[in-house]
Amino acid sequence: MHLVHVQLRSNDGRAPLDDASTHLMAYAEPGDRLEHVSVARQASGRHTLGLFFSSTALADAEQAALRLTLRALRSDAFAGCAVERCEAALVTGPLAH
């Protein structure tokens, strides 16, 4: 399972997206391998979407996240939004003590 963060910016400063996770799940296609979506609303019209994919390769998950998000941005639910960044949240391995 891979987590990819997509940061969206609202170009018109509108209110937070309602039901963003539901809308993204609706636009997912089987080949995307999307499992779950979480949404973190931030100040200044920004939203960070956490997209969880069952892809075996991280690069596939990142590509699917961008493809899916761009597909959803063409809908009314995401009108006025743009992608600021789309990438996996990389963390280091176990910490040495």
mmCIF file of N, CA and C in Angstrom:
data_model
loop_
_atom_site.group_PDB
_atom_site.id
_atom_site.type_symbol
_atom_site.label_atom_id
_atom_site.label_comp_id
_atom_site.label_asym_id
_atom_site.label_seq_id
_atom_site.Cartn_x
_atom_site.Cartn_y
_atom_site.Cartn_z
ATOM 1 N N MET A 1 0.852 -1.174 0.000
ATOM 2 C CA MET A 1 0.000 0.000 0.000
ATOM 3 C C MET A 1 0.899 1.238 0.000
ATOM 4 N N HIS A 2 0.540 2.195 -0.820
ATOM 5 C CA HIS A 2 1.301 3.445 -0.909
ATOM 6 C C HIS A 2 0.388 4.633 -0.664
ATOM 7 N N LEU A 3 0.907 5.607 0.082
ATOM 8 C CA LEU A 3 0.205 6.851 0.354
ATOM 9 C C LEU A 3 0.820 7.946 -0.509
ATOM 10 N N VAL A 4 -0.025 8.628 -1.260
ATOM 11 C CA VAL A 4 0.418 9.753 -2.087
ATOM 12 C C VAL A 4 -0.353 10.983 -1.641
ATOM 13 N N HIS A 5 0.358 12.065 -1.373
ATOM 14 C CA HIS A 5 -0.275 13.327 -0.997
ATOM 15 C C HIS A 5 -0.470 14.203 -2.230
ATOM 16 N N VAL A 6 -1.672 14.738 -2.363
ATOM 17 C CA VAL A 6 -1.974 15.690 -3.421
ATOM 18 C C VAL A 6 -2.428 16.969 -2.740
ATOM 19 N N GLN A 7 -1.714 18.051 -2.991
ATOM 20 C CA GLN A 7 -2.123 19.330 -2.416
ATOM 21 C C GLN A 7 -2.862 20.124 -3.480
ATOM 22 N N LEU A 8 -4.101 20.489 -3.137
ATOM 23 C CA LEU A 8 -4.927 21.291 -4.031
ATOM 24 C C LEU A 8 -5.022 22.706 -3.504
ATOM 25 N N ARG A 9 -5.103 23.640 -4.415
ATOM 26 C CA ARG A 9 -5.292 25.057 -4.073
ATOM 27 C C ARG A 9 -6.579 25.515 -4.746
ATOM 28 N N SER A 10 -7.388 26.215 -3.994
ATOM 29 C CA SER A 10 -8.599 26.789 -4.559
ATOM 30 C C SER A 10 -8.247 28.145 -5.150
ATOM 31 N N ASN A 11 -8.440 28.293 -6.456
ATOM 32 C CA ASN A 11 -8.090 29.544 -7.121
ATOM 33 C C ASN A 11 -9.005 30.691 -6.749
ATOM 34 N N ASP A 12 -10.211 30.375 -6.285
ATOM 35 C CA ASP A 12 -11.152 31.434 -5.951
ATOM 36 C C ASP A 12 -11.347 31.597 -4.442
ATOM 37 N N GLY A 13 -10.546 30.879 -3.639
ATOM 38 C CA GLY A 13 -10.610 31.011 -2.186
ATOM 39 C C GLY A 13 -11.914 30.526 -1.583
ATOM 40 N N ARG A 14 -12.610 29.656 -2.285
ATOM 41 C CA ARG A 14 -13.902 29.195 -1.792
ATOM 42 C C ARG A 14 -13.757 28.294 -0.571
ATOM 43 N N ALA A 15 -14.876 27.937 0.001
ATOM 44 C CA ALA A 15 -14.916 27.113 1.208
ATOM 45 C C ALA A 15 -14.307 25.733 0.941
ATOM 46 N N PRO A 16 -13.957 25.011 2.001
ATOM 47 C CA PRO A 16 -13.384 23.671 1.836
ATOM 48 C C PRO A 16 -14.293 22.772 0.999
ATOM 49 N N LEU A 17 -13.679 21.841 0.302
ATOM 50 C CA LEU A 17 -14.417 20.895 -0.530
ATOM 51 C C LEU A 17 -15.262 19.975 0.338
ATOM 52 N N ASP A 18 -16.532 19.914 0.034
ATOM 53 C CA ASP A 18 -17.405 18.981 0.736
ATOM 54 C C ASP A 18 -17.352 17.639 0.037
ATOM 55 N N ASP A 19 -17.252 16.582 0.796
ATOM 56 C CA ASP A 19 -17.262 15.222 0.254
ATOM 57 C C ASP A 19 -16.182 14.978 -0.796
ATOM 58 N N ALA A 20 -15.025 15.583 -0.631
ATOM 59 C CA ALA A 20 -13.937 15.396 -1.601
ATOM 60 C C ALA A 20 -13.545 13.931 -1.715
ATOM 61 N N SER A 21 -13.497 13.217 -0.593
ATOM 62 C CA SER A 21 -13.099 11.813 -0.661
ATOM 63 C C SER A 21 -14.123 10.997 -1.437
ATOM 64 N N THR A 22 -15.393 11.266 -1.242
ATOM 65 C CA THR A 22 -16.447 10.555 -1.971
ATOM 66 C C THR A 22 -16.344 10.824 -3.469
ATOM 67 N N HIS A 23 -16.106 12.081 -3.825
ATOM 68 C CA HIS A 23 -15.990 12.439 -5.242
ATOM 69 C C HIS A 23 -14.780 11.766 -5.889
ATOM 70 N N LEU A 24 -13.648 11.763 -5.193
ATOM 71 C CA LEU A 24 -12.459 11.121 -5.757
ATOM 72 C C LEU A 24 -12.671 9.622 -5.935
ATOM 73 N N MET A 25 -13.285 8.983 -4.951
ATOM 74 C CA MET A 25 -13.555 7.544 -5.078
ATOM 75 C C MET A 25 -14.467 7.279 -6.279
ATOM 76 N N ALA A 26 -15.403 8.172 -6.537
ATOM 77 C CA ALA A 26 -16.328 7.994 -7.663
ATOM 78 C C ALA A 26 -15.613 8.114 -9.010
ATOM 79 N N TYR A 27 -14.553 8.918 -9.070
ATOM 80 C CA TYR A 27 -13.819 9.103 -10.324
ATOM 81 C C TYR A 27 -12.718 8.062 -10.531
ATOM 82 N N ALA A 28 -12.469 7.250 -9.520
ATOM 83 C CA ALA A 28 -11.426 6.224 -9.640
ATOM 84 C C ALA A 28 -11.875 5.126 -10.595
ATOM 85 N N GLU A 29 -10.912 4.636 -11.354
ATOM 86 C CA GLU A 29 -11.131 3.510 -12.256
ATOM 87 C C GLU A 29 -10.407 2.300 -11.669
ATOM 88 N N PRO A 30 -10.825 1.082 -12.007
ATOM 89 C CA PRO A 30 -10.182 -0.107 -11.432
ATOM 90 C C PRO A 30 -8.656 -0.113 -11.592
ATOM 91 N N GLY A 31 -8.155 0.362 -12.723
ATOM 92 C CA GLY A 31 -6.714 0.376 -12.952
ATOM 93 C C GLY A 31 -5.956 1.327 -12.043
ATOM 94 N N ASP A 32 -6.658 2.270 -11.429
ATOM 95 C CA ASP A 32 -6.009 3.206 -10.502
ATOM 96 C C ASP A 32 -5.587 2.505 -9.216
ATOM 97 N N ARG A 33 -6.333 1.498 -8.823
ATOM 98 C CA ARG A 33 -6.071 0.714 -7.599
ATOM 99 C C ARG A 33 -6.175 1.563 -6.331
ATOM 100 N N LEU A 34 -7.088 2.546 -6.358
ATOM 101 C CA LEU A 34 -7.328 3.405 -5.195
ATOM 102 C C LEU A 34 -8.106 2.637 -4.141
ATOM 103 N N GLU A 35 -7.652 2.706 -2.892
ATOM 104 C CA GLU A 35 -8.295 1.999 -1.788
ATOM 105 C C GLU A 35 -9.030 2.938 -0.839
ATOM 106 N N HIS A 36 -8.467 4.109 -0.588
ATOM 107 C CA HIS A 36 -9.011 5.005 0.447
ATOM 108 C C HIS A 36 -8.523 6.420 0.185
ATOM 109 N N VAL A 37 -9.323 7.405 0.609
ATOM 110 C CA VAL A 37 -8.935 8.816 0.487
ATOM 111 C C VAL A 37 -9.208 9.520 1.811
ATOM 112 N N SER A 38 -8.253 10.298 2.274
ATOM 113 C CA SER A 38 -8.469 11.165 3.433
ATOM 114 C C SER A 38 -8.248 12.605 2.983
ATOM 115 N N VAL A 39 -8.908 13.527 3.660
ATOM 116 C CA VAL A 39 -8.820 14.937 3.288
ATOM 117 C C VAL A 39 -8.467 15.755 4.519
ATOM 118 N N ALA A 40 -7.428 16.559 4.400
ATOM 119 C CA ALA A 40 -7.046 17.499 5.459
ATOM 120 C C ALA A 40 -7.271 18.902 4.918
ATOM 121 N N ARG A 41 -8.192 19.613 5.523
ATOM 122 C CA ARG A 41 -8.484 20.970 5.095
ATOM 123 C C ARG A 41 -7.538 21.930 5.797
ATOM 124 N N GLN A 42 -7.002 22.850 5.036
ATOM 125 C CA GLN A 42 -6.056 23.812 5.584
ATOM 126 C C GLN A 42 -6.566 25.216 5.329
ATOM 127 N N ALA A 43 -5.919 26.164 5.937
ATOM 128 C CA ALA A 43 -6.287 27.570 5.735
ATOM 129 C C ALA A 43 -5.955 28.000 4.314
ATOM 130 N N SER A 44 -6.445 29.102 3.938
ATOM 131 C CA SER A 44 -6.153 29.767 2.663
ATOM 132 C C SER A 44 -6.518 28.941 1.429
ATOM 133 N N GLY A 45 -7.635 28.209 1.504
ATOM 134 C CA GLY A 45 -8.135 27.503 0.334
ATOM 135 C C GLY A 45 -7.319 26.320 -0.127
ATOM 136 N N ARG A 46 -6.541 25.738 0.759
ATOM 137 C CA ARG A 46 -5.731 24.573 0.395
ATOM 138 C C ARG A 46 -6.291 23.319 1.058
ATOM 139 N N HIS A 47 -6.097 22.196 0.366
ATOM 140 C CA HIS A 47 -6.523 20.894 0.874
ATOM 141 C C HIS A 47 -5.424 19.892 0.561
ATOM 142 N N THR A 48 -5.099 19.043 1.514
ATOM 143 C CA THR A 48 -4.178 17.957 1.244
ATOM 144 C C THR A 48 -4.978 16.669 1.230
ATOM 145 N N LEU A 49 -4.916 15.985 0.103
ATOM 146 C CA LEU A 49 -5.607 14.713 -0.054
ATOM 147 C C LEU A 49 -4.604 13.594 0.176
ATOM 148 N N GLY A 50 -4.968 12.633 0.965
ATOM 149 C CA GLY A 50 -4.150 11.442 1.170
ATOM 150 C C GLY A 50 -4.785 10.297 0.400
ATOM 151 N N LEU A 51 -4.163 9.877 -0.682
ATOM 152 C CA LEU A 51 -4.692 8.815 -1.526
ATOM 153 C C LEU A 51 -3.890 7.548 -1.276
ATOM 154 N N PHE A 52 -4.583 6.480 -0.904
ATOM 155 C CA PHE A 52 -3.958 5.207 -0.598
ATOM 156 C C PHE A 52 -4.203 4.243 -1.750
ATOM 157 N N PHE A 53 -3.123 3.718 -2.303
ATOM 158 C CA PHE A 53 -3.195 2.826 -3.459
ATOM 159 C C PHE A 53 -2.633 1.455 -3.119
ATOM 160 N N SER A 54 -3.205 0.433 -3.751
ATOM 161 C CA SER A 54 -2.701 -0.931 -3.564
ATOM 162 C C SER A 54 -1.664 -1.303 -4.619
ATOM 163 N N SER A 55 -1.146 -0.329 -5.327
ATOM 164 C CA SER A 55 -0.119 -0.559 -6.348
ATOM 165 C C SER A 55 1.115 -1.184 -5.714
ATOM 166 N N THR A 56 1.804 -2.008 -6.495
ATOM 167 C CA THR A 56 3.031 -2.604 -5.977
ATOM 168 C C THR A 56 4.204 -1.638 -6.083
ATOM 169 N N ALA A 57 4.201 -0.764 -7.068
ATOM 170 C CA ALA A 57 5.306 0.184 -7.257
ATOM 171 C C ALA A 57 4.863 1.590 -6.867
ATOM 172 N N LEU A 58 5.719 2.278 -6.148
ATOM 173 C CA LEU A 58 5.432 3.643 -5.721
ATOM 174 C C LEU A 58 5.215 4.564 -6.917
ATOM 175 N N ALA A 59 6.015 4.432 -7.950
ATOM 176 C CA ALA A 59 5.868 5.281 -9.136
ATOM 177 C C ALA A 59 4.486 5.108 -9.770
ATOM 178 N N ASP A 60 3.962 3.876 -9.764
ATOM 179 C CA ASP A 60 2.624 3.637 -10.299
ATOM 180 C C ASP A 60 1.570 4.355 -9.466
ATOM 181 N N ALA A 61 1.736 4.344 -8.157
ATOM 182 C CA ALA A 61 0.789 5.019 -7.271
ATOM 183 C C ALA A 61 0.820 6.527 -7.499
ATOM 184 N N GLU A 62 2.006 7.096 -7.648
ATOM 185 C CA GLU A 62 2.111 8.537 -7.894
ATOM 186 C C GLU A 62 1.471 8.925 -9.223
ATOM 187 N N GLN A 63 1.695 8.122 -10.240
ATOM 188 C CA GLN A 63 1.090 8.409 -11.549
ATOM 189 C C GLN A 63 -0.424 8.285 -11.486
ATOM 190 N N ALA A 64 -0.914 7.271 -10.794
ATOM 191 C CA ALA A 64 -2.359 7.086 -10.659
ATOM 192 C C ALA A 64 -2.981 8.241 -9.883
ATOM 193 N N ALA A 65 -2.286 8.733 -8.865
ATOM 194 C CA ALA A 65 -2.806 9.853 -8.077
ATOM 195 C C ALA A 65 -2.971 11.099 -8.937
ATOM 196 N N LEU A 66 -1.980 11.401 -9.739
ATOM 197 C CA LEU A 66 -2.070 12.582 -10.592
ATOM 198 C C LEU A 66 -3.148 12.394 -11.654
ATOM 199 N N ARG A 67 -3.173 11.242 -12.276
ATOM 200 C CA ARG A 67 -4.175 10.948 -13.308
ATOM 201 C C ARG A 67 -5.598 11.075 -12.742
ATOM 202 N N LEU A 68 -5.830 10.478 -11.584
ATOM 203 C CA LEU A 68 -7.136 10.510 -10.942
ATOM 204 C C LEU A 68 -7.516 11.928 -10.534
ATOM 205 N N THR A 69 -6.581 12.655 -9.946
ATOM 206 C CA THR A 69 -6.873 14.015 -9.503
ATOM 207 C C THR A 69 -7.206 14.915 -10.683
ATOM 208 N N LEU A 70 -6.441 14.814 -11.757
ATOM 209 C CA LEU A 70 -6.727 15.630 -12.941
ATOM 210 C C LEU A 70 -8.084 15.267 -13.543
ATOM 211 N N ARG A 71 -8.436 14.000 -13.495
ATOM 212 C CA ARG A 71 -9.757 13.556 -13.970
ATOM 213 C C ARG A 71 -10.854 14.205 -13.124
ATOM 214 N N ALA A 72 -10.675 14.192 -11.810
ATOM 215 C CA ALA A 72 -11.673 14.766 -10.903
ATOM 216 C C ALA A 72 -11.763 16.287 -11.022
ATOM 217 N N LEU A 73 -10.637 16.938 -11.312
ATOM 218 C CA LEU A 73 -10.639 18.403 -11.411
ATOM 219 C C LEU A 73 -11.489 18.913 -12.567
ATOM 220 N N ARG A 74 -11.813 18.048 -13.499
ATOM 221 C CA ARG A 74 -12.680 18.449 -14.613
ATOM 222 C C ARG A 74 -14.156 18.466 -14.208
ATOM 223 N N SER A 75 -14.455 18.028 -12.985
ATOM 224 C CA SER A 75 -15.843 17.982 -12.520
ATOM 225 C C SER A 75 -16.214 19.270 -11.788
ATOM 226 N N ASP A 76 -17.502 19.478 -11.624
ATOM 227 C CA ASP A 76 -17.998 20.651 -10.891
ATOM 228 C C ASP A 76 -17.586 20.621 -9.422
ATOM 229 N N ALA A 77 -17.451 19.419 -8.859
ATOM 230 C CA ALA A 77 -17.106 19.294 -7.441
ATOM 231 C C ALA A 77 -15.758 19.931 -7.123
ATOM 232 N N PHE A 78 -14.859 19.966 -8.096
ATOM 233 C CA PHE A 78 -13.518 20.513 -7.878
ATOM 234 C C PHE A 78 -13.275 21.779 -8.704
ATOM 235 N N ALA A 79 -14.342 22.407 -9.147
ATOM 236 C CA ALA A 79 -14.210 23.619 -9.966
ATOM 237 C C ALA A 79 -13.396 24.673 -9.216
ATOM 238 N N GLY A 80 -12.486 25.300 -9.920
ATOM 239 C CA GLY A 80 -11.665 26.349 -9.318
ATOM 240 C C GLY A 80 -10.454 25.849 -8.563
ATOM 241 N N CYS A 81 -10.192 24.542 -8.595
ATOM 242 C CA CYS A 81 -9.040 23.986 -7.882
ATOM 243 C C CYS A 81 -7.920 23.626 -8.852
ATOM 244 N N ALA A 82 -6.703 23.657 -8.345
ATOM 245 C CA ALA A 82 -5.530 23.287 -9.127
ATOM 246 C C ALA A 82 -4.595 22.459 -8.246
ATOM 247 N N VAL A 83 -3.826 21.588 -8.876
ATOM 248 C CA VAL A 83 -2.850 20.764 -8.159
ATOM 249 C C VAL A 83 -1.592 21.591 -7.911
ATOM 250 N N GLU A 84 -1.183 21.687 -6.651
ATOM 251 C CA GLU A 84 0.080 22.356 -6.319
ATOM 252 C C GLU A 84 1.229 21.363 -6.302
ATOM 253 N N ARG A 85 0.959 20.169 -5.778
ATOM 254 C CA ARG A 85 1.980 19.122 -5.792
ATOM 255 C C ARG A 85 1.304 17.772 -5.636
ATOM 256 N N CYS A 86 2.003 16.755 -6.092
ATOM 257 C CA CYS A 86 1.493 15.386 -6.038
ATOM 258 C C CYS A 86 2.697 14.471 -5.881
ATOM 259 N N GLU A 87 2.854 13.893 -4.684
ATOM 260 C CA GLU A 87 4.026 13.061 -4.431
ATOM 261 C C GLU A 87 3.817 12.186 -3.209
ATOM 262 N N ALA A 88 4.573 11.118 -3.176
ATOM 263 C CA ALA A 88 4.543 10.247 -2.006
ATOM 264 C C ALA A 88 5.244 10.950 -0.853
ATOM 265 N N ALA A 89 4.754 10.690 0.326
ATOM 266 C CA ALA A 89 5.392 11.216 1.525
ATOM 267 C C ALA A 89 6.481 10.228 1.919
ATOM 268 N N LEU A 90 7.715 10.561 1.624
ATOM 269 C CA LEU A 90 8.819 9.652 1.898
ATOM 270 C C LEU A 90 9.318 9.846 3.319
ATOM 271 N N VAL A 91 9.547 8.752 3.988
ATOM 272 C CA VAL A 91 10.103 8.784 5.338
ATOM 273 C C VAL A 91 11.313 7.862 5.363
ATOM 274 N N THR A 92 12.215 8.142 6.264
ATOM 275 C CA THR A 92 13.405 7.296 6.381
ATOM 276 C C THR A 92 13.044 5.993 7.048
ATOM 277 N N GLY A 93 13.934 5.044 6.966
ATOM 278 C CA GLY A 93 13.723 3.739 7.592
ATOM 279 C C GLY A 93 13.767 3.832 9.105
ATOM 280 N N PRO A 94 13.816 2.689 9.769
ATOM 281 C CA PRO A 94 13.844 2.684 11.237
ATOM 282 C C PRO A 94 15.002 3.520 11.764
ATOM 283 N N LEU A 95 14.718 4.252 12.800
ATOM 284 C CA LEU A 95 15.745 5.096 13.394
ATOM 285 C C LEU A 95 16.719 4.261 14.202
ATOM 286 N N ALA A 96 17.988 4.529 14.043
ATOM 287 C CA ALA A 96 19.017 3.846 14.823
ATOM 288 C C ALA A 96 19.112 4.516 16.188
ATOM 289 N N HIS A 97 19.239 3.715 17.214
ATOM 290 C CA HIS A 97 19.331 4.277 18.574
ATOM 291 C C HIS A 97 20.727 4.138 19.085
#
